[in-house]
mmCIF file of C-alpha atoms (C1' of nucleotides) in Angstrom:
data_model
loop_
_atom_site.group_PDB
_atom_site.id
_atom_site.type_symbol
_atom_site.label_atom_id
_atom_site.label_comp_id
_atom_site.label_asym_id
_atom_site.label_seq_id
_atom_site.Cartn_x
_atom_site.Cartn_y
_atom_site.Cartn_z
ATOM 1 C CA MET A 1 20.635 28.693 12.284
ATOM 2 C CA THR A 2 16.972 30.210 11.866
ATOM 3 C CA VAL A 3 17.538 30.229 7.939
ATOM 4 C CA SER A 4 17.328 33.490 6.217
ATOM 5 C CA LYS A 5 14.041 33.775 4.365
ATOM 6 C CA THR A 6 15.452 34.466 0.947
ATOM 7 C CA ALA A 7 17.580 32.129 -0.894
ATOM 8 C CA GLU A 8 20.923 33.781 -2.450
ATOM 9 C CA LYS A 9 20.337 33.162 -6.081
ATOM 10 C CA SER A 10 20.231 29.683 -6.108
ATOM 11 C CA SER A 11 23.341 28.203 -4.002
ATOM 12 C CA GLU A 12 22.388 26.904 -0.703
ATOM 13 C CA LYS A 13 25.522 24.648 -1.316
ATOM 14 C CA PRO A 14 27.047 23.783 -4.577
ATOM 15 C CA ALA A 15 24.932 20.115 -4.302
ATOM 16 C CA GLU A 16 27.792 17.529 -3.434
ATOM 17 C CA THR A 17 29.723 16.932 -6.311
ATOM 18 C CA ALA A 18 28.460 20.131 -8.989
ATOM 19 C CA LYS A 19 27.270 19.593 -11.859
ATOM 20 C CA GLY A 20 25.197 22.871 -11.573
ATOM 21 C CA ARG A 21 21.868 21.151 -10.868
ATOM 22 C CA LYS A 22 19.332 23.718 -10.993
ATOM 23 C CA ASP A 23 20.992 26.820 -12.409
ATOM 24 C CA ALA A 24 20.716 27.385 -16.304
ATOM 25 C CA SER A 25 20.604 23.830 -18.030
ATOM 26 C CA GLU A 26 17.299 22.016 -16.897
ATOM 27 C CA GLY A 27 16.614 18.840 -18.602
ATOM 28 C CA PRO A 28 13.563 16.972 -17.902
ATOM 29 C CA GLY A 29 13.349 18.048 -14.448
ATOM 30 C CA GLU A 30 16.019 15.971 -12.726
ATOM 31 C CA ALA A 31 15.130 13.089 -10.676
ATOM 32 C CA LEU A 32 15.321 13.542 -6.822
ATOM 33 C CA GLN A 33 17.530 11.175 -4.789
ATOM 34 C CA LEU A 34 15.511 8.885 -2.589
ATOM 35 C CA GLY A 35 18.759 8.188 -0.564
ATOM 36 C CA GLU A 36 18.063 6.268 2.805
ATOM 37 C CA LEU A 37 14.173 6.226 2.115
ATOM 38 C CA SER A 38 14.665 3.413 -0.324
ATOM 39 C CA GLU A 39 16.183 1.589 2.636
ATOM 40 C CA GLN A 40 13.519 2.302 4.957
ATOM 41 C CA LEU A 41 11.071 -0.579 5.615
ATOM 42 C CA GLY A 42 8.069 1.191 6.292
ATOM 43 C CA TYR A 43 8.360 3.263 3.158
ATOM 44 C CA VAL A 44 9.118 0.547 0.870
ATOM 45 C CA LEU A 45 6.223 -1.713 2.461
ATOM 46 C CA LYS A 46 3.617 1.351 2.108
ATOM 47 C CA ARG A 47 4.441 1.948 -1.447
ATOM 48 C CA ALA A 48 4.359 -1.783 -2.309
ATOM 49 C CA GLN A 49 1.108 -2.139 -0.721
ATOM 50 C CA LEU A 50 -0.311 0.785 -2.678
ATOM 51 C CA LYS A 51 0.479 -0.911 -5.776
ATOM 52 C CA VAL A 52 -0.827 -4.152 -4.780
ATOM 53 C CA PHE A 53 -3.732 -2.806 -3.796
ATOM 54 C CA GLU A 54 -4.080 -0.791 -6.881
ATOM 55 C CA ASN A 55 -3.697 -3.722 -9.261
ATOM 56 C CA PHE A 56 -6.225 -6.052 -7.073
ATOM 57 C CA LEU A 57 -8.810 -3.120 -7.809
ATOM 58 C CA ARG A 58 -7.962 -3.268 -11.694
ATOM 59 C CA CYS A 59 -8.258 -6.902 -11.662
ATOM 60 C CA MET A 60 -11.648 -6.933 -9.765
ATOM 61 C CA ALA A 61 -13.079 -4.151 -11.780
ATOM 62 C CA SER A 62 -15.674 -6.167 -13.330
ATOM 63 C CA LEU A 63 -16.911 -7.324 -9.766
ATOM 64 C CA GLN A 64 -16.843 -4.252 -8.022
ATOM 65 C CA LEU A 65 -14.944 -5.861 -4.964
ATOM 66 C CA THR A 66 -12.282 -3.934 -2.793
ATOM 67 C CA PRO A 67 -9.645 -5.862 -0.949
ATOM 68 C CA ALA A 68 -11.643 -5.589 2.229
ATOM 69 C CA GLN A 69 -14.780 -6.821 0.759
ATOM 70 C CA PHE A 70 -13.236 -9.574 -0.929
ATOM 71 C CA SER A 71 -11.605 -10.701 2.490
ATOM 72 C CA VAL A 72 -15.146 -10.394 4.241
ATOM 73 C CA LEU A 73 -16.625 -12.771 1.733
ATOM 74 C CA LEU A 74 -13.572 -15.245 1.839
ATOM 75 C CA LEU A 75 -13.699 -15.103 5.690
ATOM 76 C CA VAL A 76 -17.669 -15.443 5.755
ATOM 77 C CA GLU A 77 -17.410 -18.252 3.361
ATOM 78 C CA LYS A 78 -14.787 -20.139 5.418
ATOM 79 C CA ASN A 79 -16.437 -19.573 8.705
ATOM 80 C CA PRO A 80 -20.219 -19.791 8.252
ATOM 81 C CA GLY A 81 -22.333 -19.199 11.196
ATOM 82 C CA ARG A 82 -20.386 -16.429 12.754
ATOM 83 C CA ASN A 83 -21.670 -13.204 13.685
ATOM 84 C CA GLN A 84 -20.454 -9.732 12.853
ATOM 85 C CA THR A 85 -18.528 -9.037 15.866
ATOM 86 C CA GLU A 86 -16.522 -12.031 15.188
ATOM 87 C CA ILE A 87 -15.946 -11.526 11.315
ATOM 88 C CA ALA A 88 -15.195 -7.875 11.993
ATOM 89 C CA SER A 89 -12.583 -8.441 14.718
ATOM 90 C CA THR A 90 -10.429 -11.161 13.018
ATOM 91 C CA LEU A 91 -10.115 -8.730 10.111
ATOM 92 C CA GLY A 92 -9.278 -5.826 12.179
ATOM 93 C CA ILE A 93 -12.521 -4.005 11.384
ATOM 94 C CA LEU A 94 -14.221 -2.112 14.166
ATOM 95 C CA ARG A 95 -17.615 -3.324 14.679
ATOM 96 C CA PRO A 96 -19.217 0.529 13.730
ATOM 97 C CA ASN A 97 -17.379 0.616 10.749
ATOM 98 C CA PHE A 98 -18.418 -2.995 9.709
ATOM 99 C CA VAL A 99 -21.979 -1.768 9.612
ATOM 100 C CA ALA A 100 -21.849 0.175 6.425
ATOM 101 C CA MET A 101 -19.902 -2.516 4.899
ATOM 102 C CA LEU A 102 -22.356 -5.209 5.392
ATOM 103 C CA ASP A 103 -25.107 -2.733 4.270
ATOM 104 C CA ASN A 104 -23.223 -2.676 1.233
ATOM 105 C CA LEU A 105 -22.682 -6.307 0.566
ATOM 106 C CA GLU A 106 -26.174 -7.244 1.746
ATOM 107 C CA SER A 107 -27.653 -4.546 -0.722
ATOM 108 C CA ARG A 108 -25.689 -6.301 -3.498
ATOM 109 C CA ASP A 109 -27.086 -9.629 -2.358
ATOM 110 C CA LEU A 110 -23.766 -10.893 -1.873
ATOM 111 C CA CYS A 111 -24.258 -11.939 1.829
ATOM 112 C CA ALA A 112 -27.112 -11.676 4.427
ATOM 113 C CA ARG A 113 -27.466 -11.223 8.107
ATOM 114 C CA ILE A 114 -29.621 -13.893 9.638
ATOM 115 C CA ARG A 115 -30.787 -13.093 13.497
ATOM 116 C CA SER A 116 -29.512 -15.980 15.496
ATOM 117 C CA THR A 117 -32.056 -17.836 17.789
ATOM 118 C CA ASN A 118 -29.446 -18.514 20.086
ATOM 119 C CA ASP A 119 -28.648 -15.377 20.800
ATOM 120 C CA ARG A 120 -31.119 -12.809 19.404
ATOM 121 C CA ARG A 121 -28.800 -10.078 19.759
ATOM 122 C CA SER A 122 -26.261 -11.205 17.080
ATOM 123 C CA HIS A 123 -26.751 -11.581 13.243
ATOM 124 C CA ILE A 124 -25.129 -14.302 11.985
ATOM 125 C CA LEU A 125 -23.465 -13.967 8.378
ATOM 126 C CA VAL A 126 -23.972 -16.132 5.348
ATOM 127 C CA LEU A 127 -23.172 -15.663 1.746
ATOM 128 C CA THR A 128 -25.943 -15.886 -0.603
ATOM 129 C CA ASP A 129 -25.722 -18.179 -3.484
ATOM 130 C CA LYS A 130 -25.041 -14.946 -5.746
ATOM 131 C CA GLY A 131 -22.239 -14.269 -3.179
ATOM 132 C CA LYS A 132 -20.791 -17.699 -3.486
ATOM 133 C CA ALA A 133 -20.933 -17.423 -7.233
ATOM 134 C CA VAL A 134 -19.113 -13.755 -7.235
ATOM 135 C CA LEU A 135 -16.742 -15.081 -4.821
ATOM 136 C CA ALA A 136 -15.848 -18.037 -6.998
ATOM 137 C CA ARG A 137 -15.484 -15.681 -9.895
ATOM 138 C CA ALA A 138 -13.281 -13.423 -7.924
ATOM 139 C CA LYS A 139 -10.944 -16.144 -6.712
ATOM 140 C CA LYS A 140 -10.431 -17.117 -10.301
ATOM 141 C CA LEU A 141 -9.669 -13.423 -11.243
ATOM 142 C CA VAL A 142 -7.205 -13.056 -8.226
ATOM 143 C CA ALA A 143 -5.608 -16.299 -8.918
ATOM 144 C CA THR A 144 -5.188 -15.722 -12.629
ATOM 145 C CA LYS A 145 -4.744 -11.979 -13.051
ATOM 146 C CA HIS A 146 -3.445 -10.897 -9.510
ATOM 147 C CA GLU A 147 -1.198 -13.200 -7.658
ATOM 148 C CA ALA A 148 -0.050 -14.671 -11.100
ATOM 149 C CA ARG A 149 1.355 -11.231 -11.703
ATOM 150 C CA LEU A 150 3.200 -11.813 -8.499
ATOM 151 C CA ASN A 151 4.616 -15.082 -9.461
ATOM 152 C CA GLU A 152 5.761 -13.845 -13.010
ATOM 153 C CA LEU A 153 7.595 -11.134 -10.908
ATOM 154 C CA LEU A 154 9.396 -12.945 -8.382
ATOM 155 C CA GLY A 155 8.999 -16.471 -9.108
ATOM 156 C CA PRO A 156 7.000 -19.087 -6.968
ATOM 157 C CA SER A 157 9.525 -19.834 -4.421
ATOM 158 C CA ASN A 158 10.447 -15.924 -3.713
ATOM 159 C CA ARG A 159 6.678 -15.282 -3.638
ATOM 160 C CA GLU A 160 6.606 -17.925 -0.966
ATOM 161 C CA ALA A 161 9.440 -16.659 0.981
ATOM 162 C CA LEU A 162 7.810 -13.017 0.632
ATOM 163 C CA LEU A 163 4.486 -14.199 2.027
ATOM 164 C CA GLY A 164 6.188 -15.899 4.855
ATOM 165 C CA MET A 165 8.344 -12.954 5.881
ATOM 166 C CA LEU A 166 5.352 -10.675 5.778
ATOM 167 C CA SER A 167 3.266 -13.086 7.707
ATOM 168 C CA LYS A 168 5.978 -13.218 10.291
ATOM 169 C CA ILE A 169 6.159 -9.259 10.640
ATOM 170 C CA ALA A 170 2.162 -9.126 10.567
ATOM 171 C CA ASN A 171 2.340 -11.433 13.780
ATOM 172 C CA GLU A 172 5.453 -10.765 15.749
ATOM 173 C CA PHE A 173 6.549 -7.387 15.010
ATOM 174 C CA MET B 26 -31.408 -19.187 -2.799
ATOM 175 C CA THR B 27 -32.259 -15.897 -1.102
ATOM 176 C CA VAL B 28 -31.529 -17.413 2.511
ATOM 177 C CA SER B 29 -34.478 -17.913 4.949
ATOM 178 C CA LYS B 30 -34.188 -14.754 7.446
ATOM 179 C CA THR B 31 -34.131 -16.838 10.518
ATOM 180 C CA ALA B 32 -31.434 -19.424 11.367
ATOM 181 C CA GLU B 33 -33.076 -22.832 12.358
ATOM 182 C CA LYS B 34 -31.604 -23.190 15.839
ATOM 183 C CA SER B 35 -28.006 -23.087 15.211
ATOM 184 C CA SER B 36 -27.047 -25.259 12.101
ATOM 185 C CA GLU B 37 -26.419 -23.846 8.821
ATOM 186 C CA LYS B 38 -24.362 -26.720 8.150
ATOM 187 C CA PRO B 39 -22.531 -29.259 10.905
ATOM 188 C CA ALA B 40 -19.424 -26.924 10.404
ATOM 189 C CA GLU B 41 -16.735 -29.228 8.008
ATOM 190 C CA THR B 42 -15.987 -32.169 10.623
ATOM 191 C CA ALA B 43 -18.359 -31.505 13.366
ATOM 192 C CA LYS B 44 -16.953 -30.885 16.684
ATOM 193 C CA GLY B 45 -19.992 -28.954 17.482
ATOM 194 C CA ARG B 46 -18.347 -25.276 17.390
ATOM 195 C CA LYS B 47 -20.788 -22.996 18.347
ATOM 196 C CA ASP B 48 -23.653 -24.831 20.240
ATOM 197 C CA ALA B 49 -22.960 -25.513 23.893
ATOM 198 C CA SER B 50 -19.444 -25.813 25.013
ATOM 199 C CA GLU B 51 -17.825 -22.275 24.069
ATOM 200 C CA GLY B 52 -14.518 -21.855 25.210
ATOM 201 C CA PRO B 53 -12.526 -18.691 24.704
ATOM 202 C CA GLY B 54 -14.533 -17.976 21.577
ATOM 203 C CA GLU B 55 -12.780 -20.292 19.012
ATOM 204 C CA ALA B 56 -10.479 -18.619 16.697
ATOM 205 C CA LEU B 57 -11.690 -18.238 13.318
ATOM 206 C CA GLN B 58 -10.258 -19.894 10.242
ATOM 207 C CA LEU B 59 -8.268 -17.442 8.170
ATOM 208 C CA GLY B 60 -8.183 -19.696 5.195
ATOM 209 C CA GLU B 61 -7.249 -18.693 2.017
ATOM 210 C CA LEU B 62 -6.680 -15.262 3.439
ATOM 211 C CA SER B 63 -3.415 -16.047 4.696
ATOM 212 C CA GLU B 64 -2.104 -16.625 1.277
ATOM 213 C CA GLN B 65 -3.445 -13.283 -0.329
ATOM 214 C CA LEU B 66 -0.698 -11.017 -0.837
ATOM 215 C CA GLY B 67 -2.573 -7.656 -0.200
ATOM 216 C CA TYR B 68 -3.968 -8.972 3.108
ATOM 217 C CA VAL B 69 -0.749 -9.815 4.430
ATOM 218 C CA LEU B 70 1.073 -6.879 2.956
ATOM 219 C CA LYS B 71 -1.338 -4.577 4.541
ATOM 220 C CA ARG B 72 -1.244 -6.368 8.010
ATOM 221 C CA ALA B 73 2.408 -5.982 7.954
ATOM 222 C CA GLN B 74 2.723 -2.353 6.967
ATOM 223 C CA LEU B 75 0.186 -1.484 9.841
ATOM 224 C CA LYS B 76 2.354 -3.439 12.181
ATOM 225 C CA VAL B 77 5.370 -1.610 11.015
ATOM 226 C CA PHE B 78 3.923 1.778 11.168
ATOM 227 C CA GLU B 79 2.448 1.237 14.488
ATOM 228 C CA ASN B 80 6.095 0.176 15.758
ATOM 229 C CA PHE B 81 7.596 3.106 13.997
ATOM 230 C CA LEU B 82 5.097 5.434 15.843
ATOM 231 C CA ARG B 83 6.003 3.950 18.963
ATOM 232 C CA CYS B 84 9.930 4.197 18.415
ATOM 233 C CA MET B 85 9.428 7.920 17.466
ATOM 234 C CA ALA B 86 7.023 8.666 20.252
ATOM 235 C CA SER B 87 9.686 11.053 22.030
ATOM 236 C CA LEU B 88 10.191 13.072 18.610
ATOM 237 C CA GLN B 89 6.507 13.122 17.421
ATOM 238 C CA LEU B 90 7.404 11.977 14.020
ATOM 239 C CA THR B 91 5.039 9.986 11.651
ATOM 240 C CA PRO B 92 6.169 8.113 8.807
ATOM 241 C CA ALA B 93 5.368 10.394 6.274
ATOM 242 C CA GLN B 94 7.039 13.254 8.283
ATOM 243 C CA PHE B 95 10.169 11.504 8.755
ATOM 244 C CA SER B 96 10.226 10.722 4.773
ATOM 245 C CA VAL B 97 9.883 14.228 3.987
ATOM 246 C CA LEU B 98 12.705 15.142 6.290
ATOM 247 C CA LEU B 99 14.854 12.867 4.844
ATOM 248 C CA LEU B 100 14.182 13.743 1.276
ATOM 249 C CA VAL B 101 14.579 17.328 1.922
ATOM 250 C CA GLU B 102 18.068 16.635 3.667
ATOM 251 C CA LYS B 103 19.194 14.537 0.654
ATOM 252 C CA ASN B 104 17.879 16.988 -1.732
ATOM 253 C CA PRO B 105 18.442 20.557 -0.642
ATOM 254 C CA GLY B 106 17.019 23.459 -3.008
ATOM 255 C CA ARG B 107 14.111 21.597 -4.077
ATOM 256 C CA ASN B 108 10.425 23.207 -4.114
ATOM 257 C CA GLN B 109 7.275 21.789 -2.362
ATOM 258 C CA THR B 110 6.145 20.370 -5.807
ATOM 259 C CA GLU B 111 9.026 18.156 -6.303
ATOM 260 C CA ILE B 112 9.219 17.013 -2.871
ATOM 261 C CA ALA B 113 5.672 16.146 -2.518
ATOM 262 C CA SER B 114 5.541 14.512 -5.754
ATOM 263 C CA THR B 115 8.269 12.220 -5.513
ATOM 264 C CA LEU B 116 6.801 11.068 -2.099
ATOM 265 C CA GLY B 117 3.233 10.450 -3.835
ATOM 266 C CA ILE B 118 1.915 13.429 -1.786
ATOM 267 C CA LEU B 119 -0.331 15.819 -3.793
ATOM 268 C CA ARG B 120 0.571 19.401 -3.484
ATOM 269 C CA PRO B 121 -2.827 20.583 -1.835
ATOM 270 C CA ASN B 122 -2.115 17.847 0.970
ATOM 271 C CA PHE B 123 1.466 18.720 1.078
ATOM 272 C CA VAL B 124 0.513 22.368 2.719
ATOM 273 C CA ALA B 125 -0.731 21.289 5.960
ATOM 274 C CA MET B 126 1.991 19.010 6.334
ATOM 275 C CA LEU B 127 4.741 21.560 5.849
ATOM 276 C CA ASP B 128 2.778 23.956 8.011
ATOM 277 C CA ASN B 129 3.081 21.507 10.687
ATOM 278 C CA LEU B 130 6.963 20.734 10.210
ATOM 279 C CA GLU B 131 7.625 24.735 9.944
ATOM 280 C CA SER B 132 5.810 25.498 12.953
ATOM 281 C CA ARG B 133 7.824 23.050 14.894
ATOM 282 C CA ASP B 134 10.946 24.789 13.418
ATOM 283 C CA LEU B 135 11.910 21.597 11.494
ATOM 284 C CA CYS B 136 11.913 22.909 7.991
ATOM 285 C CA ALA B 137 11.549 26.102 6.448
ATOM 286 C CA ARG B 138 10.190 27.288 3.126
ATOM 287 C CA ILE B 139 12.229 30.105 1.455
ATOM 288 C CA ARG B 140 11.038 31.904 -1.692
ATOM 289 C CA SER B 141 13.215 31.189 -4.474
ATOM 290 C CA THR B 142 14.850 34.112 -6.380
ATOM 291 C CA ASN B 143 14.698 32.233 -9.688
ATOM 292 C CA ASP B 144 11.421 31.553 -9.618
ATOM 293 C CA ARG B 145 9.096 33.597 -7.195
ATOM 294 C CA ARG B 146 6.522 31.353 -7.254
ATOM 295 C CA SER B 147 8.049 28.429 -5.622
ATOM 296 C CA HIS B 148 9.477 27.687 -2.320
ATOM 297 C CA ILE B 149 12.519 26.158 -1.750
ATOM 298 C CA LEU B 150 12.331 23.673 1.185
ATOM 299 C CA VAL B 151 15.423 23.433 3.676
ATOM 300 C CA LEU B 152 15.873 21.836 7.178
ATOM 301 C CA THR B 153 16.445 24.072 10.054
ATOM 302 C CA ASP B 154 19.207 23.495 12.462
ATOM 303 C CA LYS B 155 16.808 21.948 14.497
ATOM 304 C CA GLY B 156 15.216 20.083 11.687
ATOM 305 C CA LYS B 157 18.724 18.726 11.335
ATOM 306 C CA ALA B 158 19.112 17.735 14.678
ATOM 307 C CA VAL B 159 15.913 16.210 15.070
ATOM 308 C CA LEU B 160 16.271 14.092 11.864
ATOM 309 C CA ALA B 161 19.869 12.665 13.109
ATOM 310 C CA ARG B 162 18.203 11.759 16.478
ATOM 311 C CA ALA B 163 15.240 9.933 14.364
ATOM 312 C CA LYS B 164 17.660 8.027 12.317
ATOM 313 C CA LYS B 165 19.320 6.559 15.249
ATOM 314 C CA LEU B 166 16.106 5.845 16.682
ATOM 315 C CA VAL B 167 14.911 4.174 13.526
ATOM 316 C CA ALA B 168 18.090 2.500 13.096
ATOM 317 C CA THR B 169 18.448 0.835 16.775
ATOM 318 C CA LYS B 170 14.840 0.486 17.582
ATOM 319 C CA HIS B 171 13.019 -0.148 14.423
ATOM 320 C CA GLU B 172 15.142 -1.559 11.737
ATOM 321 C CA ALA B 173 16.928 -3.411 14.219
ATOM 322 C CA ARG B 174 13.881 -5.222 15.333
ATOM 323 C CA LEU B 175 13.631 -6.478 11.921
ATOM 324 C CA ASN B 176 17.141 -7.699 11.717
ATOM 325 C CA GLU B 177 16.449 -10.038 14.660
ATOM 326 C CA LEU B 178 13.093 -11.267 13.320
ATOM 327 C CA LEU B 179 14.449 -12.002 9.857
ATOM 328 C CA GLY B 180 18.230 -11.794 9.967
ATOM 329 C CA PRO B 181 20.190 -9.430 7.814
ATOM 330 C CA SER B 182 20.109 -11.526 4.594
ATOM 331 C CA ASN B 183 16.364 -12.105 4.870
ATOM 332 C CA ARG B 184 15.912 -8.644 5.495
ATOM 333 C CA GLU B 185 17.636 -7.648 2.402
ATOM 334 C CA ALA B 186 15.815 -9.796 0.514
ATOM 335 C CA LEU B 187 12.478 -8.409 1.717
ATOM 336 C CA LEU B 188 13.434 -4.989 0.939
ATOM 337 C CA GLY B 189 14.602 -6.003 -2.724
ATOM 338 C CA MET B 190 11.170 -7.723 -3.324
ATOM 339 C CA LEU B 191 9.030 -4.902 -1.821
ATOM 340 C CA SER B 192 10.886 -2.350 -3.987
ATOM 341 C CA LYS B 193 10.364 -4.520 -7.161
ATOM 342 C CA ILE B 194 6.780 -4.732 -6.532
ATOM 343 C CA ALA B 195 6.452 -0.929 -5.692
ATOM 344 C CA ASN B 196 8.275 -0.125 -8.969
ATOM 345 C CA GLU B 197 6.859 -2.789 -11.557
ATOM 346 C CA PHE B 198 3.775 -4.214 -10.361
ATOM 347 C "C1'" DC C 12 5.825 44.301 -26.433
ATOM 348 C "C1'" DG C 13 1.292 42.412 -24.730
ATOM 349 C "C1'" DT C 14 -1.651 38.679 -24.692
ATOM 350 C "C1'" DT C 15 -2.487 33.831 -23.458
ATOM 351 C "C1'" DA C 16 -0.941 29.586 -21.348
ATOM 352 C "C1'" DT C 17 1.301 27.113 -17.686
ATOM 353 C "C1'" DT C 18 3.186 26.697 -13.357
ATOM 354 C "C1'" DT C 19 3.321 27.136 -7.867
ATOM 355 C "C1'" DG C 20 1.510 27.472 -3.529
ATOM 356 C "C1'" DA C 21 -2.776 27.506 -1.395
ATOM 357 C "C1'" DT C 22 -7.890 27.106 -0.134
ATOM 358 C "C1'" DA C 23 -12.105 24.720 -0.118
ATOM 359 C "C1'" DT C 24 -14.550 20.824 -0.484
ATOM 360 C "C1'" DG C 25 -15.752 15.996 -0.678
ATOM 361 C "C1'" DG C 26 -14.702 11.028 -0.213
ATOM 362 C "C1'" DT C 27 -12.976 7.104 2.383
ATOM 363 C "C1'" DC C 28 -11.222 5.092 6.147
ATOM 364 C "C1'" DC C 29 -10.480 4.640 11.212
ATOM 365 C "C1'" DA C 30 -11.632 5.407 16.159
ATOM 366 C "C1'" DT C 31 -14.476 6.583 20.100
ATOM 367 C "C1'" DA C 32 -18.836 7.446 22.657
ATOM 368 C "C1'" DA C 33 -23.341 6.593 23.252
ATOM 369 C "C1'" DC C 34 -27.919 4.003 22.741
ATOM 370 C "C1'" DA C 35 -31.872 -0.013 22.758
ATOM 371 C "C1'" DA C 36 -32.202 -4.676 22.664
ATOM 372 C "C1'" DT C 37 -30.788 -8.644 24.456
ATOM 373 C "C1'" DT C 38 -28.314 -11.819 27.442
ATOM 374 C "C1'" DA C 39 -25.336 -12.808 31.471
ATOM 375 C "C1'" DT C 40 -24.216 -12.758 36.193
ATOM 376 C "C1'" DC C 41 -25.177 -12.309 40.952
ATOM 377 C "C1'" DG D 17 -35.047 -9.801 39.638
ATOM 378 C "C1'" DA D 18 -31.389 -5.906 39.670
ATOM 379 C "C1'" DT D 19 -27.183 -4.959 37.643
ATOM 380 C "C1'" DA D 20 -23.627 -6.034 34.292
ATOM 381 C "C1'" DA D 21 -21.968 -7.025 30.117
ATOM 382 C "C1'" DT D 22 -22.510 -7.879 24.772
ATOM 383 C "C1'" DT D 23 -24.478 -7.032 20.070
ATOM 384 C "C1'" DG D 24 -25.499 -4.186 16.130
ATOM 385 C "C1'" DT D 25 -26.173 0.563 15.510
ATOM 386 C "C1'" DT D 26 -25.906 5.674 14.861
ATOM 387 C "C1'" DA D 27 -23.521 9.505 15.514
ATOM 388 C "C1'" DT D 28 -19.525 12.038 15.370
ATOM 389 C "C1'" DG D 29 -14.604 13.498 14.610
ATOM 390 C "C1'" DG D 30 -10.215 12.743 12.836
ATOM 391 C "C1'" DA D 31 -6.670 11.356 9.532
ATOM 392 C "C1'" DC D 32 -5.759 10.668 4.756
ATOM 393 C "C1'" DC D 33 -6.556 11.172 -0.205
ATOM 394 C "C1'" DA D 34 -8.543 13.550 -4.335
ATOM 395 C "C1'" DT D 35 -10.363 17.265 -7.348
ATOM 396 C "C1'" DA D 36 -11.454 22.139 -8.439
ATOM 397 C "C1'" DT D 37 -10.496 26.531 -8.205
ATOM 398 C "C1'" DC D 38 -7.629 30.681 -7.295
ATOM 399 C "C1'" DA D 39 -3.766 34.723 -7.253
ATOM 400 C "C1'" DA D 40 0.708 35.394 -8.129
ATOM 401 C "C1'" DA D 41 4.583 34.401 -11.035
ATOM 402 C "C1'" DT D 42 6.596 32.759 -15.099
ATOM 403 C "C1'" DA D 43 6.628 30.758 -19.813
ATOM 404 C "C1'" DA D 44 5.116 30.706 -24.775
ATOM 405 C "C1'" DC D 45 4.242 32.855 -28.334
ATOM 406 C "C1'" DG D 46 1.933 36.058 -31.524
#
DNA sequence: CGTTATTTGATATGGTCCATAACAATTATC
DNA sequence: GATAATTGTTATGGACCATATCAAATAACG
């Protein structure tokens, strides 16, 4: 084909069943047809993920915690005494990229690196008292504002089903 | 608290119910407890999305199409005669970032920009013959390798339920 | 008509996230 | 004790995302 470089006065094809889409009568712009896109798992998944993260950030605005930072605090709380490599790798964060992240959390006095006496190469990660307090407040915000929103949108049983399917995909795809 | 800057010979706390996790007997490293993380919507959603994209790229390796590029081709095919702004915005892509993307697709002769005669500012987007052919092959690959994987993992009815819930989240969260 | 405002594609630029290579200090291996 | 491996770190580059700005074209409006 190679397509002629100039359109012939608007009519590549009368557009399916006519209606004269883009000639004279232009309403509010006319929404595009998503078509098969709305059935693509990756597409819908990505859009949902963006919306969820966006909502998460709004809920956490007062605490200034990103999803990634929240996950670090949760994991450190649940697994005290672990070093950077262990925490980072289970979160899928590469060690080099984890450094700046910890610098941030540590500068805000939310967690601390402690040089291990077993292996003086590694830094053991611990939540500070402030970190524990902030995490506790974060959990409440997430529960009451964020996850609650999901419940009222899908219902508890659907919510559970969704989480289950996503976990399955995350682990077995 | 402010945490003493050196750990006292490995024992921030005996770790829940003992078992002497990190002292002497170290097996394969001992997996960390995800805890509440595995119930966090955002966390599971993000991980699932990464896995799905990763799988998509593998399936499309022969055609060298990313999820974003595939979505552009799909949308242009379904909505011929639209300009860059329209295609980009419905995909959530900002106009400046869409330029390089189109440069790429156009350089590979998959789509073409046609200066509109109605409005000589805008470029109308069209798939080339090669673009249509590649998209057709891409659709088959996605259907047989990618989405099929999802079906055998969840079953058709669960797949439909998942897509529905994700769409709801993407649109109403 | 002409002047101003808006739109479209494009460039430049900066930020964030992700990935790789390399390094010093420390520990493990042999 | 010499060599290899590990830990945290730095440097760096790529991919993606966001904003400001621009020239060309069009729209709006006096």
